[in-house]
Coordinates of C-alpha atoms in Angstrom, one line a residue:
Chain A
X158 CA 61.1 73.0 92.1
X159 CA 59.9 73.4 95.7
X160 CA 62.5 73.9 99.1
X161 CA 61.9 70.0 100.1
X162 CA 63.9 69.1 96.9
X163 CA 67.0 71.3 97.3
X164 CA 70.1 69.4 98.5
X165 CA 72.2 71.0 101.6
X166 CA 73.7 73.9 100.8
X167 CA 76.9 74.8 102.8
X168 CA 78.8 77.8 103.8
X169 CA 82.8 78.4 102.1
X170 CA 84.6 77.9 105.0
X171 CA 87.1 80.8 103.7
X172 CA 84.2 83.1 103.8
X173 CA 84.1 85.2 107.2
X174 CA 80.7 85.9 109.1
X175 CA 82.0 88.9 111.1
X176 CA 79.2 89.9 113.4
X177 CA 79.0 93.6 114.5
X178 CA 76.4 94.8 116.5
X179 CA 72.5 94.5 116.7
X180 CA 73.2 90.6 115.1
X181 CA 73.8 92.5 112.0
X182 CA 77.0 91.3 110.5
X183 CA 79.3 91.6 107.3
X184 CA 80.5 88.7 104.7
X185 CA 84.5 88.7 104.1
X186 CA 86.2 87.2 101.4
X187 CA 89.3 87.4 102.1
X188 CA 90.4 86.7 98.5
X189 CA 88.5 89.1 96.8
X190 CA 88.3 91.9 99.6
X191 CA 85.1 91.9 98.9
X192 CA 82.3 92.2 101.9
X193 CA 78.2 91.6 101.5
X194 CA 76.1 93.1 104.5
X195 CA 73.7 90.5 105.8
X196 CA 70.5 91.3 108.4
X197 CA 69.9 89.5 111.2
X198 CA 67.8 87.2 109.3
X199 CA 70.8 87.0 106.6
X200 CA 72.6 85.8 109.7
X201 CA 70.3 83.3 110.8
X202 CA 70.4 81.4 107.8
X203 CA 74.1 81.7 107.4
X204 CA 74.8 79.9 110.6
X205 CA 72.9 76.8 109.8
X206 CA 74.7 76.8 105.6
X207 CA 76.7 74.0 107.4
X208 CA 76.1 70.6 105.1
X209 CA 73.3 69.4 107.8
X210 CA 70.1 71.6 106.7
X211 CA 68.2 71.6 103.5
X212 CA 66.5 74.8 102.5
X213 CA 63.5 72.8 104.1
X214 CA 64.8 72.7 107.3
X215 CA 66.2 76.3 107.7
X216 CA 62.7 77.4 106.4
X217 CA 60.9 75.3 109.3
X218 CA 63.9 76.8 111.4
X219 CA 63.2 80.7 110.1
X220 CA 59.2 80.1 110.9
X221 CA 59.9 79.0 114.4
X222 CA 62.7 81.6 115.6
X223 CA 60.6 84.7 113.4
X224 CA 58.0 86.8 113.8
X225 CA 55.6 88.1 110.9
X226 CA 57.4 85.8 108.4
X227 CA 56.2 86.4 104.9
X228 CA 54.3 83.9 102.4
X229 CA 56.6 84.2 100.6
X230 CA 59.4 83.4 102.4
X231 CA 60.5 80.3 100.6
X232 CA 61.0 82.3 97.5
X233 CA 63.2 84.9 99.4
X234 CA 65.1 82.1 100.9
X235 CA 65.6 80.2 97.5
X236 CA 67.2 83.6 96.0
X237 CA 69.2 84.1 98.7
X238 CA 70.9 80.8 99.1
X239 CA 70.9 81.4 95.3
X240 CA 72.6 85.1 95.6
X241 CA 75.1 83.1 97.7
X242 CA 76.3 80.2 95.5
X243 CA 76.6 82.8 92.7
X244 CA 79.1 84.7 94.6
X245 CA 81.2 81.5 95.8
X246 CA 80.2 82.3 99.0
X247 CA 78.5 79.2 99.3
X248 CA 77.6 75.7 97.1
X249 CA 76.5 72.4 97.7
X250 CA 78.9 69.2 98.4
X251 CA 79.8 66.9 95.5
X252 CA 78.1 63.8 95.3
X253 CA 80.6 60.8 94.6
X254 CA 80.0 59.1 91.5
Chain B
X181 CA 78.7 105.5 118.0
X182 CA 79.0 102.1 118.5
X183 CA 81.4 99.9 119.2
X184 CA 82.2 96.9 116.5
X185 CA 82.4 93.4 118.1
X186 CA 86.1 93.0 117.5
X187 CA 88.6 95.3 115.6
X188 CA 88.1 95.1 112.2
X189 CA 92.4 95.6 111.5
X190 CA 95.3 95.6 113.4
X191 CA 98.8 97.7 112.7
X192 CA 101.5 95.1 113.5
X193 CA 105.1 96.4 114.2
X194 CA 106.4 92.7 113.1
X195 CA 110.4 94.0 113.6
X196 CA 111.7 96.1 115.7
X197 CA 115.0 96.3 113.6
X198 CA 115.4 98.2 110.4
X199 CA 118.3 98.4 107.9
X200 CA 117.9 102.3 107.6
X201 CA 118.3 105.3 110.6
X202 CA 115.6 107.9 108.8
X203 CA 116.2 110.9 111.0
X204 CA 112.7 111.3 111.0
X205 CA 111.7 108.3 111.5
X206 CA 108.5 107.7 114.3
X207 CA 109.5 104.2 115.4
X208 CA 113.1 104.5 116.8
X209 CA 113.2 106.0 120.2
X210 CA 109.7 105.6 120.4
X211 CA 107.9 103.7 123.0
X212 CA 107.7 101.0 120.2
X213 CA 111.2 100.9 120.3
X214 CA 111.4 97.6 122.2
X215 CA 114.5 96.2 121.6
X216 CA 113.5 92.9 120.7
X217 CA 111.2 90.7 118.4
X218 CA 108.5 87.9 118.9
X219 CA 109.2 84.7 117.6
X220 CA 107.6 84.0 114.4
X221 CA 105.8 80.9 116.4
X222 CA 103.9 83.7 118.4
X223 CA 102.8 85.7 115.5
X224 CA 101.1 82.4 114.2
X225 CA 99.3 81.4 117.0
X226 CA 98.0 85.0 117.6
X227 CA 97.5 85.1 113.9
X228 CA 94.8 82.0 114.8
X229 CA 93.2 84.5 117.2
X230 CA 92.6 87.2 115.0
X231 CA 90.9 84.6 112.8
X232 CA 88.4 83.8 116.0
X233 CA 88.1 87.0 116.2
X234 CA 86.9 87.7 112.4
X235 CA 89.7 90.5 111.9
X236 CA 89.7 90.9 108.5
X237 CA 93.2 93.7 107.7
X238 CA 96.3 93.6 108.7
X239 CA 98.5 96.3 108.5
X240 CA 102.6 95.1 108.9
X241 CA 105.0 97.6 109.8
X242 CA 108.1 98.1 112.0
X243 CA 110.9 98.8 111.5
X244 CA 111.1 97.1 107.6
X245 CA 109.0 94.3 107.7
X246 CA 111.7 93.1 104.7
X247 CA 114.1 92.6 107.6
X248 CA 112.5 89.5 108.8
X249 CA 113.6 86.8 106.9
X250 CA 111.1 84.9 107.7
X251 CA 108.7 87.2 106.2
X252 CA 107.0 84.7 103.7
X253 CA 106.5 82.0 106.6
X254 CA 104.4 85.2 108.6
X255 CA 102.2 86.1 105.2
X256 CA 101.0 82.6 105.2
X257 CA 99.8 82.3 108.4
X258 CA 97.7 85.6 107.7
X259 CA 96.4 83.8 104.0
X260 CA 95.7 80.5 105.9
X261 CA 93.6 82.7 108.9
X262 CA 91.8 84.2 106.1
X263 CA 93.1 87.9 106.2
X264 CA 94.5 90.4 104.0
X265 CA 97.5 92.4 104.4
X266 CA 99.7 95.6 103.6
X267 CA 102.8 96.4 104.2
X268 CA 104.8 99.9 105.1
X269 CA 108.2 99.8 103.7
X270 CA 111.5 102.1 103.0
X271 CA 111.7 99.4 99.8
X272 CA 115.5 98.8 99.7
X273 CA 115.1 95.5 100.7
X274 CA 112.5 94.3 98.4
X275 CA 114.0 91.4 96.0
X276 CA 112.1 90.4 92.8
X277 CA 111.1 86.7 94.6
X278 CA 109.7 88.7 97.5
X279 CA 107.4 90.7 95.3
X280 CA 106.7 87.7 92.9
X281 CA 105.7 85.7 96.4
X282 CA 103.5 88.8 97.8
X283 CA 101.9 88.4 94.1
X284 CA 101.5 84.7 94.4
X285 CA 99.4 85.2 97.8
X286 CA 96.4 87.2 95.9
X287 CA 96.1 88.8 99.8
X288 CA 98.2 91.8 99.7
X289 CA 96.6 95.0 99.1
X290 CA 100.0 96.5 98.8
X291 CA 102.9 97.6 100.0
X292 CA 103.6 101.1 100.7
X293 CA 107.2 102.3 100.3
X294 CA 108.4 105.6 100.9
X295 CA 109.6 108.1 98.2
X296 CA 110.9 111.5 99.2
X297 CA 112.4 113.0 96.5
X298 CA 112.9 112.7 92.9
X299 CA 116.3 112.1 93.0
X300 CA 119.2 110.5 95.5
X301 CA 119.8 114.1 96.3
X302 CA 116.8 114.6 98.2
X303 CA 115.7 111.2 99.2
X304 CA 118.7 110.3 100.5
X305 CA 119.4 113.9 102.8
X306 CA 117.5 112.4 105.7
X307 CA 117.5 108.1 104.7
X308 CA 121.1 107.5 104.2
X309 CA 123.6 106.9 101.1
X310 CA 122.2 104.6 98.1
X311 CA 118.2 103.9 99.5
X312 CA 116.2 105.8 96.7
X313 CA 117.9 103.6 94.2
X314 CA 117.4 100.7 96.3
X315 CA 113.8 101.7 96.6
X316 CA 112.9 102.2 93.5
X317 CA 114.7 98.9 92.3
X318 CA 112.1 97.9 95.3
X319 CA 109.2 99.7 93.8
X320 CA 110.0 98.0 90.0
X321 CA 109.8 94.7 91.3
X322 CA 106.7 95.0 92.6
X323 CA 105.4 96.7 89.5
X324 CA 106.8 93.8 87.4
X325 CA 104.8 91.2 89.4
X326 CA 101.2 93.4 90.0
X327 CA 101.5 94.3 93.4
X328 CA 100.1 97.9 94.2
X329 CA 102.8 100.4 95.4
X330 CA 100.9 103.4 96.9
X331 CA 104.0 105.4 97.2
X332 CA 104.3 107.6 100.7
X333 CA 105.5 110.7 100.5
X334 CA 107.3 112.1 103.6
X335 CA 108.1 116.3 103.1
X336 CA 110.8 118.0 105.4
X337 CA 113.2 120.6 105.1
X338 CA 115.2 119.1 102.3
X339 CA 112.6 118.0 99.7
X340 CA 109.9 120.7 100.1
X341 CA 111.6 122.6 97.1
X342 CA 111.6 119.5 95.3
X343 CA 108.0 118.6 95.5
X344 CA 107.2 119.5 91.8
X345 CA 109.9 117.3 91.4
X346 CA 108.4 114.3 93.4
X347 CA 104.7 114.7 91.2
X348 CA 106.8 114.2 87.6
X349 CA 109.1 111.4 89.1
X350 CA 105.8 109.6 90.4
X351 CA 102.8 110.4 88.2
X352 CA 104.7 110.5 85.1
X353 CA 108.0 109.1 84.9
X354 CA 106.8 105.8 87.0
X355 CA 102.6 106.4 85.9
X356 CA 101.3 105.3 89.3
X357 CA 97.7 106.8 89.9
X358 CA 98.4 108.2 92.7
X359 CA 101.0 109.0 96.1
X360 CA 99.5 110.4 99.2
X361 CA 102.3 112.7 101.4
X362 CA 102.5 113.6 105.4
X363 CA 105.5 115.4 106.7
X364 CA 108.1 115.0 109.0
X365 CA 106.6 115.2 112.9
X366 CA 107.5 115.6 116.7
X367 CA 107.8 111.9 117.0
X368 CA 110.6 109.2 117.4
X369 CA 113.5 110.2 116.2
X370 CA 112.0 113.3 114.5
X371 CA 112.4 114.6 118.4
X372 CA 116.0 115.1 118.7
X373 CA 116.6 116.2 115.1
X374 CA 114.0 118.6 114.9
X375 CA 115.8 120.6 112.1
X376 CA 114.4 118.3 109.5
X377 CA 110.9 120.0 110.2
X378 CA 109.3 122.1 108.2
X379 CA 109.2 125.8 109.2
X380 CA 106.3 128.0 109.4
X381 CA 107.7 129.2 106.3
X382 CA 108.3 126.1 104.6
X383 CA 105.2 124.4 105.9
X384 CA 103.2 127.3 103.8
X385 CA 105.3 126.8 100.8
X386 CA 104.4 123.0 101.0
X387 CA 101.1 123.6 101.5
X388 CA 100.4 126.0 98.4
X389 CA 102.5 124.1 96.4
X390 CA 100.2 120.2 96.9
X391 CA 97.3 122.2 96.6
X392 CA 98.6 123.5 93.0
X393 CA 100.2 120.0 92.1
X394 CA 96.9 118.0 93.1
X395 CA 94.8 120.2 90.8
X396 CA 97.3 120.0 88.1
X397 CA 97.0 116.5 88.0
X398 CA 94.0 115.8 88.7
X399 CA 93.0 115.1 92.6
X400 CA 96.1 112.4 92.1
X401 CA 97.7 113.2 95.2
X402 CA 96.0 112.5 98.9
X403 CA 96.7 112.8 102.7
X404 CA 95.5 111.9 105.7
X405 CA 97.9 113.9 107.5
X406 CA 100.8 116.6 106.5
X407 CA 100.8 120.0 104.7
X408 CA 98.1 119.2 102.0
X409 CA 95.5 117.6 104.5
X410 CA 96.2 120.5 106.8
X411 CA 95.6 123.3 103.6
X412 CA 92.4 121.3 103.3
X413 CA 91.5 121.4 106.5
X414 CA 92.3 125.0 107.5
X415 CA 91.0 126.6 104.1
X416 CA 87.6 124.7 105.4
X417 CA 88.1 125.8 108.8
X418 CA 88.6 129.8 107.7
X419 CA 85.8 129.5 105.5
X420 CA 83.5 128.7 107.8
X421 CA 84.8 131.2 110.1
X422 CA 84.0 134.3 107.6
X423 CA 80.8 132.4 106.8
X424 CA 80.0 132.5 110.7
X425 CA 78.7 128.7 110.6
X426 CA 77.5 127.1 113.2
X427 CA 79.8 124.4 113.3
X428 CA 82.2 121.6 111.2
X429 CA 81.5 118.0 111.6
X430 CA 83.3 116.6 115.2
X431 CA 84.0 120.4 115.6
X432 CA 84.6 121.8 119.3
X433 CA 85.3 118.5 120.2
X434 CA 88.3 116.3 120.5
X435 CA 87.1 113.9 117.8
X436 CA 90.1 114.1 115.4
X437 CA 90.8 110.6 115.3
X438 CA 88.5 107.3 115.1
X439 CA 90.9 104.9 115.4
X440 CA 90.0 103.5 118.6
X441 CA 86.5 102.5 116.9
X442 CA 88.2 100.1 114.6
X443 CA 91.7 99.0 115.3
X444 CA 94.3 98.1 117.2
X445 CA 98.1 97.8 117.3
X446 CA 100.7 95.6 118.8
X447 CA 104.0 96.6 119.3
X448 CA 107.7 94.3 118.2
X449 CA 107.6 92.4 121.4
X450 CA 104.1 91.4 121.6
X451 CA 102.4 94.4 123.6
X452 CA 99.1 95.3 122.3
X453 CA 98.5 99.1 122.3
X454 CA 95.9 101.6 120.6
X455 CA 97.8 102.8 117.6
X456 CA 101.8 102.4 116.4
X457 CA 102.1 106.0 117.5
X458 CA 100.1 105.8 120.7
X459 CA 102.9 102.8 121.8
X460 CA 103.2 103.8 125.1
X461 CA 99.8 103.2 126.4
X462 CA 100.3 99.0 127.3
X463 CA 96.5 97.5 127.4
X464 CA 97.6 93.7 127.1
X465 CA 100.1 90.8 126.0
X466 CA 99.0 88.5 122.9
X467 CA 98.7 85.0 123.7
X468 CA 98.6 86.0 127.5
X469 CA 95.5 88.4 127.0
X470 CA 91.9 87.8 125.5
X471 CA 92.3 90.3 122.6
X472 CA 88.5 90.7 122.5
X473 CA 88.3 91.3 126.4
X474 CA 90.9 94.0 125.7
X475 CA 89.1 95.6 123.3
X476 CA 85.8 96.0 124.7
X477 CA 86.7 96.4 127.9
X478 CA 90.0 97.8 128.6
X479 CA 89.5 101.1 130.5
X480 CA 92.5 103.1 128.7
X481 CA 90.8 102.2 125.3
X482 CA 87.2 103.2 126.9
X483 CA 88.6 106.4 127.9
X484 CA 90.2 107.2 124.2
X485 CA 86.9 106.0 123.1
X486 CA 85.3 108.8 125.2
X487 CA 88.3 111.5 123.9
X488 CA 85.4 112.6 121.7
X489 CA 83.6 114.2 124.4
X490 CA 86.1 116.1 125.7
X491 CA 85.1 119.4 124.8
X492 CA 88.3 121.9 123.4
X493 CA 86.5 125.1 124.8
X494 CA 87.1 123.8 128.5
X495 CA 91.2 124.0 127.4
X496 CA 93.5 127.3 128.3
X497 CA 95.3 126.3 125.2
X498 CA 91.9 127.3 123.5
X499 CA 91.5 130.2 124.7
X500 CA 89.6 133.0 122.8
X501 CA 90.0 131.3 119.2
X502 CA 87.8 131.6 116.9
X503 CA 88.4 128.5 115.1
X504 CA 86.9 125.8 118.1
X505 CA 83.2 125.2 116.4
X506 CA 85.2 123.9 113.5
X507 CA 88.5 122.5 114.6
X508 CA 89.0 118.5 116.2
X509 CA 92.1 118.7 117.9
X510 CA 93.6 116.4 115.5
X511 CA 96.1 113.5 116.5
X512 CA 96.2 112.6 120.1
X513 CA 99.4 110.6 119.3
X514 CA 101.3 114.1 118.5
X515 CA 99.7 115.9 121.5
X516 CA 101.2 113.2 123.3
X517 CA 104.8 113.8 121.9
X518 CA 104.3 117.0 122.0
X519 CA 102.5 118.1 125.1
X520 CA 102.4 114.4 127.5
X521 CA 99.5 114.3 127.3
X522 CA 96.4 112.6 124.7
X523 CA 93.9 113.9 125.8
X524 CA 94.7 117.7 124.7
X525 CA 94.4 119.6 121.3
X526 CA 97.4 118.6 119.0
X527 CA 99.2 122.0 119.2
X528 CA 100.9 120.9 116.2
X529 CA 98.1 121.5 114.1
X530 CA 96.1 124.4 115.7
X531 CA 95.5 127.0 112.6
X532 CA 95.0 130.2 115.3
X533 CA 98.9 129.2 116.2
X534 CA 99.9 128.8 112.8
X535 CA 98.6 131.9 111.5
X536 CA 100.2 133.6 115.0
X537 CA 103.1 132.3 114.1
X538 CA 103.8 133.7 110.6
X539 CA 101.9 130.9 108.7
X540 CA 99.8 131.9 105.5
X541 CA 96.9 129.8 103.7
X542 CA 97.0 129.0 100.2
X543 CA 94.5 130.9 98.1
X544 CA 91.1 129.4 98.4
X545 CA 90.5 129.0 94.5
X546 CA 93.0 126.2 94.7
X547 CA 90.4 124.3 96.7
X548 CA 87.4 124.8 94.3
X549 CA 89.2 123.0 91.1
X550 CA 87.8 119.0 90.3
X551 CA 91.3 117.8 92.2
X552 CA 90.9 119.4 95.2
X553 CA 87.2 118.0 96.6
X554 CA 86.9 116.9 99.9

């Protein structure tokens, strides 16, 4: 399944981004106590899990704010979004019926 | 090192009152000592801050936190701005809804309550009539509903015979994994009754005797602060003193505490400070102050920051001892009490003194069992 047919993933809202320094920043569930480091990049993407962007967009966003971006940065992407919804730390809003 | 965006937890003096007098007790006669309490409406809305500012710990303490009664109204306004919290508690005033609602918030990391003895006898010499019972009615309730009790053990004059005592009552008789101790210090009310100290004597006693308790059971019992951190400490200190090392990690500097790097505190009345025992050092006003501006850029905090620097060979108090290229200074809060001054060597836990004074280490084979790895 390629990027253009995901549906708009969004961030959990109870999830904290806390940004530290050198746009590096950690993940805070504040109901597990659990915390995922993410890289700038990890960042980037983060800020636009907001219900607007498909995985297409972000990956036109990541190729025009990056430098050196690999080929196989839809695949990277996919697995992280992935990584995400797997952890609750994101999902995808319900369609109505 | 450097400096994190915004604190990552804050120590909260909620209350300023408390049900108890402990004559050892850091708080009272402190310069957190304030007389008076915010209104719960201002913890809220500074509660909404902290969750601007991504603060992800809270640490409540006070006085006993239990004495607000509107306790449960302040942990939901820390669940609902996504933070966790802990509590410090004496315990007596811990019902079994209390603990059942602490459960039912899936945000509370636990509440500490002190223990300090393993009977009324000696917990009671220094905390008044009836409160072991009372805690450890406290402590059951918590048990009952999940809630993690990491029990603080506080040793002075009256209980540092009873220490063996302490380990069965905790480890065994109760089961809980693990209690971590301090000791009585030159701070708050501890000032004025200073005869709940531990002696030089007493204070070698206590040492030898954690060291032989924590490898008995097992590592089981920690410290950040107190006789068993200090045996620790020193027996790593001497060692590397007859080894003729170069230097400990921080050594010959004032680098014994990192606290500045990732919290703050605020004091009963709404006063933001470094730490709940460096209260008298003002830096703000919550809801009148930008917490974030405060903590990058308040000068008091820069300089703390910068404490590390200070170098302890350029101190009279330092003076031709050997131990400087392994030795921090320790806390700057007790050179405070102590001396009136932070930015100095805690004379409270300088080992050349100690040892001066009459003080012996514990054998160093206690430190080389499986319980007693730093």
């Amino acid at each position: 399944m390629g990027v253009a047919e995901k549906d708009k993933p969004i961030a959990n809202p109870l999830i904290v981004l806390r940004e530290e320094f050198d746009d590096w920043a950690i993940l805070f569930d504040p109901d597990t106590g659990n915390a995922v480091g993410l890289n700038p990049v990890g960042v980037f993407i983060w800020k636009l899990l907001d219900g607007s962007h498909t995985a297409e967009d972000i990956l036109k966003k990541l190729r025009e704010s990056c430098r050196n971006v690999p080929e196989e940065v839809e695949d990277h992407l996919q697995d992280f979004i992935q990584s995400l919804v797997e952890r609750g730390l994101a999902g995808y809003e319900a369609k109505k019926a | 090192m450097k400096l994190m965006s915004s604190p990552q937890s804050l120590d909260l003096d909620i209350t300023n009152r408390c049900n108890l007098r402990c004559r050892y007790c850091s708080h009272f006669t402190s310069a957190g000592d304030v007389g008076q309490d915010l209104a719960k409406e201002e913890w809220l809305q500074f509660f909404e801050e902290l969750n601007r500012c991504t603060v992800m710990n809270l640490c409540i303490s006070g006085g006993e936190p239990f004495y607000r009664q509107d306790l449960p109204e302040l942990m939901e306004g820390i669940v609902k701005n996504r933070m966790r919290f802990t509590i410090l508690s004496n315990g007596t005033l811990i019902t079994n809804e209390m603990a059942a609602f602490l459960a039912s918030t899936h945000r509370c990391d636990g509440v500490q309550v002190s223990i300090d003895g393993s009977n009324p006898v000696t917990h009671d010499a220094f905390r008044g009539e009836g409160s072991f019972s009372r805690a450890m009615e406290g402590i059951e309730h918590l048990r009952r509903h999940r809630v993690s009790v990491p029990v603080r053990v506080t040793i002075h004059r009256e209980n540092v015979h009873d220490l063996e005592g302490v380990a069965r009552l905790l480890l065994e008789d109760l089961g809980l994994p693990s209690f971590c101790t301090n000791s009585a210090s030159f701070m708050g009310l501890c000032r004025r009754n200073a005869e709940v100290q531990l002696s030089v004597s007493e204070r070698s006693l206590a040492m030898e005797s954690l060291l032989n308790l924590s490898k008995k059971y097992n590592g089981r019992i920690s410290a950040m602060a107190g006789p068993l951190a200090e045996a620790r400490n020193w027996l790593m200190m001497e060692r590397a003193r007859r080894e003729r090392r170069e230097s400990l990690p921080g050594g010959g500097y004032l680098t014994g505490c990192g606290g500045p790097m990732s919290k703050m505190a605020v004091r009963a009345e709404g006063v933001v400070v470094p730490c709940t025992q460096l209260n008298h050092m003002e830096l703000g006003r919550i809801n009148e102050d930008d917490l974030i501006e405060v903590w990058q850029n308040h000068p008091q905090l820069k300089r703390l920051r910068e404490r590390g620097t200070i170098a302890l060979c350029d101190f009279d108090f330092c003076t031709d001892c050997d131990y400087i290229p392994y030795c921090t200074g320790s806390c700057p809060a007790l050179a405070y009490t102590i001396l009136g001054k932070e930015n100095h060597p805690s004379p409270d836990a300088c080992l050349k003194r100690f040892l001066e004074e009459g003080g012996r280490l514990p054998d160093e084979s206690l430190m080389n069992s499986s319980g007693n790895r730093h």
